[in-house]
Amino acid sequence: QRTGLFRYCCNPHPRRILPNFALEVYPIYALSKYSSVFSDPHGLEIALRCAHQLCHLQGENGEWGWLYNAHYGTLVDLYAVYSVHQDGMAPMALFALSDQTSDSFFSPILKGLRWIYGQNELGINMISHSENIVYRSIYRQNPLVRYRNLLLSLFGKSPPNPRFGGLKRINYECRPYHLGWILESWCGRPGF
């Protein structure tokens, strides 16, 4: 975990160094809870390194990227940017870590929420009040850009810009677990 990012440990495929966002936030959350129960500061140190690296790689609009290179500690591909990462999974992990440390992650969490409310690359509020849903994601229509970024990253090269390339679209579906993540992350928080 030299770069702060977690990787797949048991996968012999070169893809093991290319974790997605979920592989980063679940261990942050788990190590935060583990450290709380067992008073283990080492687990918190590991979780903090990962959280700070993720925050460093967060997009200028507050986007949490999708794919990372754990060997180099870089963002491989920003897209798709999932709403559940913005208002559910990132807050869940970062709140759990903040509860155990003196580090505040309020600013990156707030940036992620602003993305949901329209401060994103398409300028669209991802919440549809008329349909009572949160749109699933903004994705890149051309998957070839992702494959290019993946290949470059596997050979130790940085993608030209993991944030750009290809026309962006909204995925208008809403998965039910998203609403559960919001409740898990925010219930019991002041003002919720």
PDB file of C-alpha atoms in Angstrom:
ATOM      1  CA  GLN A   1       0.000   0.000   0.000  1.00  0.00           C
ATOM      2  CA  ARG A   2       2.936   2.263  -0.811  1.00  0.00           C
ATOM      3  CA  THR A   3       0.765   4.754  -2.727  1.00  0.00           C
ATOM      4  CA  GLY A   4      -2.054   4.668  -0.204  1.00  0.00           C
ATOM      5  CA  LEU A   5      -4.427   2.884  -2.574  1.00  0.00           C
ATOM      6  CA  PHE A   6      -5.616  -0.664  -2.037  1.00  0.00           C
ATOM      7  CA  ARG A   7      -5.206  -3.307  -4.731  1.00  0.00           C
ATOM      8  CA  TYR A   8      -6.514  -6.787  -5.397  1.00  0.00           C
ATOM      9  CA  CYS A   9      -4.228  -9.140  -3.500  1.00  0.00           C
ATOM     10  CA  CYS A  10      -5.065 -12.608  -4.831  1.00  0.00           C
ATOM     11  CA  ASN A  11      -5.550 -11.907  -8.512  1.00  0.00           C
ATOM     12  CA  PRO A  12      -2.518 -12.880 -10.656  1.00  0.00           C
ATOM     13  CA  HIS A  13      -3.865 -10.855 -13.583  1.00  0.00           C
ATOM     14  CA  PRO A  14      -2.208  -7.464 -14.275  1.00  0.00           C
ATOM     15  CA  ARG A  15      -5.596  -5.916 -13.512  1.00  0.00           C
ATOM     16  CA  ARG A  16      -4.899  -6.499  -9.788  1.00  0.00           C
ATOM     17  CA  ILE A  17      -3.246  -3.077  -9.624  1.00  0.00           C
ATOM     18  CA  LEU A  18      -6.317  -1.396 -11.157  1.00  0.00           C
ATOM     19  CA  PRO A  19      -8.921  -1.234  -8.381  1.00  0.00           C
ATOM     20  CA  ASN A  20     -12.222   0.560  -8.674  1.00  0.00           C
ATOM     21  CA  PHE A  21     -13.647   3.079  -6.229  1.00  0.00           C
ATOM     22  CA  ALA A  22     -15.497   0.481  -4.142  1.00  0.00           C
ATOM     23  CA  LEU A  23     -12.265  -1.404  -3.458  1.00  0.00           C
ATOM     24  CA  GLU A  24     -10.916   1.764  -1.874  1.00  0.00           C
ATOM     25  CA  VAL A  25     -13.867   2.873   0.277  1.00  0.00           C
ATOM     26  CA  TYR A  26     -14.868  -0.503   1.731  1.00  0.00           C
ATOM     27  CA  PRO A  27     -11.459  -1.027   3.404  1.00  0.00           C
ATOM     28  CA  ILE A  28     -11.454   2.575   4.665  1.00  0.00           C
ATOM     29  CA  TYR A  29     -14.805   1.921   6.325  1.00  0.00           C
ATOM     30  CA  ALA A  30     -13.819  -1.536   7.609  1.00  0.00           C
ATOM     31  CA  LEU A  31     -10.485  -0.367   9.048  1.00  0.00           C
ATOM     32  CA  SER A  32     -12.197   2.592  10.714  1.00  0.00           C
ATOM     33  CA  LYS A  33     -14.698   0.297  12.415  1.00  0.00           C
ATOM     34  CA  TYR A  34     -12.017  -2.287  13.247  1.00  0.00           C
ATOM     35  CA  SER A  35      -9.831   0.384  14.836  1.00  0.00           C
ATOM     36  CA  SER A  36     -12.773   1.640  16.848  1.00  0.00           C
ATOM     37  CA  VAL A  37     -13.531  -1.804  18.280  1.00  0.00           C
ATOM     38  CA  PHE A  38      -9.950  -2.997  18.812  1.00  0.00           C
ATOM     39  CA  SER A  39      -8.184   0.338  19.455  1.00  0.00           C
ATOM     40  CA  ASP A  40      -5.700  -0.383  16.672  1.00  0.00           C
ATOM     41  CA  PRO A  41      -4.014   2.815  15.449  1.00  0.00           C
ATOM     42  CA  HIS A  42      -2.230   0.964  12.625  1.00  0.00           C
ATOM     43  CA  GLY A  43      -5.544   0.290  10.874  1.00  0.00           C
ATOM     44  CA  LEU A  44      -6.400   3.982  11.082  1.00  0.00           C
ATOM     45  CA  GLU A  45      -3.045   4.957   9.579  1.00  0.00           C
ATOM     46  CA  ILE A  46      -3.675   2.692   6.589  1.00  0.00           C
ATOM     47  CA  ALA A  47      -7.234   3.985   6.136  1.00  0.00           C
ATOM     48  CA  LEU A  48      -6.065   7.597   6.413  1.00  0.00           C
ATOM     49  CA  ARG A  49      -3.391   7.138   3.734  1.00  0.00           C
ATOM     50  CA  CYS A  50      -5.968   5.757   1.335  1.00  0.00           C
ATOM     51  CA  ALA A  51      -8.560   8.422   2.157  1.00  0.00           C
ATOM     52  CA  HIS A  52      -6.086  11.256   1.673  1.00  0.00           C
ATOM     53  CA  GLN A  53      -4.952   9.813  -1.669  1.00  0.00           C
ATOM     54  CA  LEU A  54      -8.563   9.457  -2.864  1.00  0.00           C
ATOM     55  CA  CYS A  55      -9.261  13.047  -1.841  1.00  0.00           C
ATOM     56  CA  HIS A  56      -6.131  14.159  -3.694  1.00  0.00           C
ATOM     57  CA  LEU A  57      -7.459  12.434  -6.831  1.00  0.00           C
ATOM     58  CA  GLN A  58     -11.016  13.766  -6.462  1.00  0.00           C
ATOM     59  CA  GLY A  59     -12.135  15.717  -9.517  1.00  0.00           C
ATOM     60  CA  GLU A  60     -12.388  19.486  -9.602  1.00  0.00           C
ATOM     61  CA  ASN A  61     -16.201  19.196  -9.585  1.00  0.00           C
ATOM     62  CA  GLY A  62     -16.106  16.783  -6.651  1.00  0.00           C
ATOM     63  CA  GLU A  63     -16.251  13.603  -8.739  1.00  0.00           C
ATOM     64  CA  TRP A  64     -14.987  10.404  -7.204  1.00  0.00           C
ATOM     65  CA  GLY A  65     -13.229   8.541 -10.001  1.00  0.00           C
ATOM     66  CA  TRP A  66     -14.035   5.013 -11.058  1.00  0.00           C
ATOM     67  CA  LEU A  67     -10.691   3.317 -11.787  1.00  0.00           C
ATOM     68  CA  TYR A  68      -7.250   3.781 -10.192  1.00  0.00           C
ATOM     69  CA  ASN A  69      -3.718   2.472 -10.561  1.00  0.00           C
ATOM     70  CA  ALA A  70      -2.688   1.340  -7.071  1.00  0.00           C
ATOM     71  CA  HIS A  71       0.954   0.860  -8.107  1.00  0.00           C
ATOM     72  CA  TYR A  72       1.409   4.503  -9.135  1.00  0.00           C
ATOM     73  CA  GLY A  73      -1.335   6.050  -6.983  1.00  0.00           C
ATOM     74  CA  THR A  74      -3.032   7.646  -9.986  1.00  0.00           C
ATOM     75  CA  LEU A  75      -6.475   7.993 -11.502  1.00  0.00           C
ATOM     76  CA  VAL A  76      -6.813   5.787 -14.583  1.00  0.00           C
ATOM     77  CA  ASP A  77     -10.337   6.688 -15.625  1.00  0.00           C
ATOM     78  CA  LEU A  78     -12.825   9.059 -14.071  1.00  0.00           C
ATOM     79  CA  TYR A  79     -15.876   7.565 -15.765  1.00  0.00           C
ATOM     80  CA  ALA A  80     -18.418   6.434 -15.032  1.00  0.00           C
ATOM     81  CA  VAL A  81     -19.033   8.820 -12.137  1.00  0.00           C
ATOM     82  CA  TYR A  82     -21.709   7.150 -10.017  1.00  0.00           C
ATOM     83  CA  SER A  83     -24.104   9.175  -7.891  1.00  0.00           C
ATOM     84  CA  VAL A  84     -24.018   6.544  -5.148  1.00  0.00           C
ATOM     85  CA  HIS A  85     -20.303   7.221  -4.719  1.00  0.00           C
ATOM     86  CA  GLN A  86     -20.975  10.936  -4.369  1.00  0.00           C
ATOM     87  CA  ASP A  87     -23.727  10.912  -1.756  1.00  0.00           C
ATOM     88  CA  GLY A  88     -23.484   7.428  -0.259  1.00  0.00           C
ATOM     89  CA  MET A  89     -20.285   5.428  -0.347  1.00  0.00           C
ATOM     90  CA  ALA A  90     -17.674   8.192  -0.046  1.00  0.00           C
ATOM     91  CA  PRO A  91     -19.514   9.895   2.836  1.00  0.00           C
ATOM     92  CA  MET A  92     -19.991   6.516   4.575  1.00  0.00           C
ATOM     93  CA  ALA A  93     -16.256   5.758   4.536  1.00  0.00           C
ATOM     94  CA  LEU A  94     -15.045   9.294   5.222  1.00  0.00           C
ATOM     95  CA  PHE A  95     -17.512   9.896   8.062  1.00  0.00           C
ATOM     96  CA  ALA A  96     -16.434   6.624   9.695  1.00  0.00           C
ATOM     97  CA  LEU A  97     -12.801   7.692   9.449  1.00  0.00           C
ATOM     98  CA  SER A  98     -13.503  11.218  10.717  1.00  0.00           C
ATOM     99  CA  ASP A  99     -15.313   9.731  13.709  1.00  0.00           C
ATOM    100  CA  GLN A 100     -12.086   7.925  14.710  1.00  0.00           C
ATOM    101  CA  THR A 101      -9.504  10.603  13.920  1.00  0.00           C
ATOM    102  CA  SER A 102      -8.981  14.342  14.096  1.00  0.00           C
ATOM    103  CA  ASP A 103      -9.019  14.568  10.294  1.00  0.00           C
ATOM    104  CA  SER A 104     -12.039  16.265   8.755  1.00  0.00           C
ATOM    105  CA  PHE A 105     -13.274  15.148   5.357  1.00  0.00           C
ATOM    106  CA  PHE A 106     -16.171  17.598   5.287  1.00  0.00           C
ATOM    107  CA  SER A 107     -14.847  19.539   2.290  1.00  0.00           C
ATOM    108  CA  PRO A 108     -14.461  16.528  -0.082  1.00  0.00           C
ATOM    109  CA  ILE A 109     -17.844  15.180   1.031  1.00  0.00           C
ATOM    110  CA  LEU A 110     -19.455  18.561   0.328  1.00  0.00           C
ATOM    111  CA  LYS A 111     -17.793  18.739  -3.101  1.00  0.00           C
ATOM    112  CA  GLY A 112     -19.243  15.319  -3.911  1.00  0.00           C
ATOM    113  CA  LEU A 113     -22.716  16.490  -2.921  1.00  0.00           C
ATOM    114  CA  ARG A 114     -22.412  19.598  -5.075  1.00  0.00           C
ATOM    115  CA  TRP A 115     -21.717  17.307  -8.041  1.00  0.00           C
ATOM    116  CA  ILE A 116     -25.077  15.609  -7.395  1.00  0.00           C
ATOM    117  CA  TYR A 117     -26.874  18.957  -7.298  1.00  0.00           C
ATOM    118  CA  GLY A 118     -25.620  20.071 -10.705  1.00  0.00           C
ATOM    119  CA  GLN A 119     -22.027  21.238 -10.295  1.00  0.00           C
ATOM    120  CA  ASN A 120     -20.940  18.500 -12.677  1.00  0.00           C
ATOM    121  CA  GLU A 121     -19.586  18.400 -16.206  1.00  0.00           C
ATOM    122  CA  LEU A 122     -23.099  18.416 -17.699  1.00  0.00           C
ATOM    123  CA  GLY A 123     -24.545  21.014 -15.317  1.00  0.00           C
ATOM    124  CA  ILE A 124     -27.487  18.712 -14.530  1.00  0.00           C
ATOM    125  CA  ASN A 125     -29.075  18.046 -11.158  1.00  0.00           C
ATOM    126  CA  MET A 126     -28.859  14.279 -10.723  1.00  0.00           C
ATOM    127  CA  ILE A 127     -31.932  14.276  -8.472  1.00  0.00           C
ATOM    128  CA  SER A 128     -35.278  14.043 -10.231  1.00  0.00           C
ATOM    129  CA  HIS A 129     -37.890  15.303  -7.792  1.00  0.00           C
ATOM    130  CA  SER A 130     -40.716  14.491 -10.202  1.00  0.00           C
ATOM    131  CA  GLU A 131     -39.640  10.835 -10.374  1.00  0.00           C
ATOM    132  CA  ASN A 132     -38.298  10.607  -6.791  1.00  0.00           C
ATOM    133  CA  ILE A 133     -35.014   9.106  -7.970  1.00  0.00           C
ATOM    134  CA  VAL A 134     -31.337   9.926  -8.184  1.00  0.00           C
ATOM    135  CA  TYR A 135     -29.901   9.286 -11.643  1.00  0.00           C
ATOM    136  CA  ARG A 136     -27.292   6.544 -11.616  1.00  0.00           C
ATOM    137  CA  SER A 137     -24.278   8.111 -13.330  1.00  0.00           C
ATOM    138  CA  ILE A 138     -22.601  10.257 -15.905  1.00  0.00           C
ATOM    139  CA  TYR A 139     -20.702   8.025 -18.256  1.00  0.00           C
ATOM    140  CA  ARG A 140     -18.470   8.378 -21.279  1.00  0.00           C
ATOM    141  CA  GLN A 141     -20.283   7.197 -24.374  1.00  0.00           C
ATOM    142  CA  ASN A 142     -17.121   5.984 -26.119  1.00  0.00           C
ATOM    143  CA  PRO A 143     -15.639   2.984 -24.221  1.00  0.00           C
ATOM    144  CA  LEU A 144     -12.497   3.039 -26.376  1.00  0.00           C
ATOM    145  CA  VAL A 145     -11.123   5.895 -24.268  1.00  0.00           C
ATOM    146  CA  ARG A 146     -11.350   3.690 -21.149  1.00  0.00           C
ATOM    147  CA  TYR A 147      -9.551   0.835 -22.895  1.00  0.00           C
ATOM    148  CA  ARG A 148      -6.809   3.198 -24.028  1.00  0.00           C
ATOM    149  CA  ASN A 149      -6.435   4.535 -20.485  1.00  0.00           C
ATOM    150  CA  LEU A 150      -6.368   0.996 -19.084  1.00  0.00           C
ATOM    151  CA  LEU A 151      -3.674  -0.166 -21.476  1.00  0.00           C
ATOM    152  CA  LEU A 152      -1.521   2.886 -20.907  1.00  0.00           C
ATOM    153  CA  SER A 153      -1.814   2.451 -17.151  1.00  0.00           C
ATOM    154  CA  LEU A 154      -0.868  -1.242 -17.284  1.00  0.00           C
ATOM    155  CA  PHE A 155       2.335  -0.274 -19.086  1.00  0.00           C
ATOM    156  CA  GLY A 156       3.157   2.384 -16.509  1.00  0.00           C
ATOM    157  CA  LYS A 157       2.130   5.341 -18.643  1.00  0.00           C
ATOM    158  CA  SER A 158      -0.240   8.037 -17.475  1.00  0.00           C
ATOM    159  CA  PRO A 159      -3.366   8.474 -19.560  1.00  0.00           C
ATOM    160  CA  PRO A 160      -3.336  11.843 -21.383  1.00  0.00           C
ATOM    161  CA  ASN A 161      -6.224  12.984 -19.201  1.00  0.00           C
ATOM    162  CA  PRO A 162      -8.447  10.436 -17.458  1.00  0.00           C
ATOM    163  CA  ARG A 163     -11.131  13.081 -17.060  1.00  0.00           C
ATOM    164  CA  PHE A 164     -11.680  13.888 -20.720  1.00  0.00           C
ATOM    165  CA  GLY A 165     -12.504  12.102 -23.921  1.00  0.00           C
ATOM    166  CA  GLY A 166     -15.793  11.073 -25.434  1.00  0.00           C
ATOM    167  CA  LEU A 167     -19.257  12.515 -25.226  1.00  0.00           C
ATOM    168  CA  LYS A 168     -20.795  12.335 -21.731  1.00  0.00           C
ATOM    169  CA  ARG A 169     -24.289  10.980 -21.110  1.00  0.00           C
ATOM    170  CA  ILE A 170     -26.556  10.458 -18.117  1.00  0.00           C
ATOM    171  CA  ASN A 171     -27.679   7.009 -17.087  1.00  0.00           C
ATOM    172  CA  TYR A 172     -31.242   7.785 -15.998  1.00  0.00           C
ATOM    173  CA  GLU A 173     -31.860   4.601 -14.043  1.00  0.00           C
ATOM    174  CA  CYS A 174     -31.838   4.442 -10.243  1.00  0.00           C
ATOM    175  CA  ARG A 175     -30.846   1.308  -8.373  1.00  0.00           C
ATOM    176  CA  PRO A 176     -32.626   0.688  -5.059  1.00  0.00           C
ATOM    177  CA  TYR A 177     -29.402   0.087  -3.114  1.00  0.00           C
ATOM    178  CA  HIS A 178     -28.439   3.708  -3.803  1.00  0.00           C
ATOM    179  CA  LEU A 179     -31.185   4.989  -1.533  1.00  0.00           C
ATOM    180  CA  GLY A 180     -30.053   2.517   1.142  1.00  0.00           C
ATOM    181  CA  TRP A 181     -26.492   3.863   0.932  1.00  0.00           C
ATOM    182  CA  ILE A 182     -27.800   7.389   1.484  1.00  0.00           C
ATOM    183  CA  LEU A 183     -29.599   6.256   4.649  1.00  0.00           C
ATOM    184  CA  GLU A 184     -26.553   4.305   5.872  1.00  0.00           C
ATOM    185  CA  SER A 185     -24.257   7.277   5.336  1.00  0.00           C
ATOM    186  CA  TRP A 186     -26.378  10.113   6.618  1.00  0.00           C
ATOM    187  CA  CYS A 187     -28.775   8.840   9.303  1.00  0.00           C
ATOM    188  CA  GLY A 188     -27.760  10.105  12.699  1.00  0.00           C
ATOM    189  CA  ARG A 189     -25.631  12.891  11.235  1.00  0.00           C
ATOM    190  CA  PRO A 190     -26.448  16.399  12.502  1.00  0.00           C
ATOM    191  CA  GLY A 191     -28.981  18.128  10.275  1.00  0.00           C
ATOM    192  CA  PHE A 192     -30.199  14.955   8.570  1.00  0.00           C
TER     193      PHE A 192
END
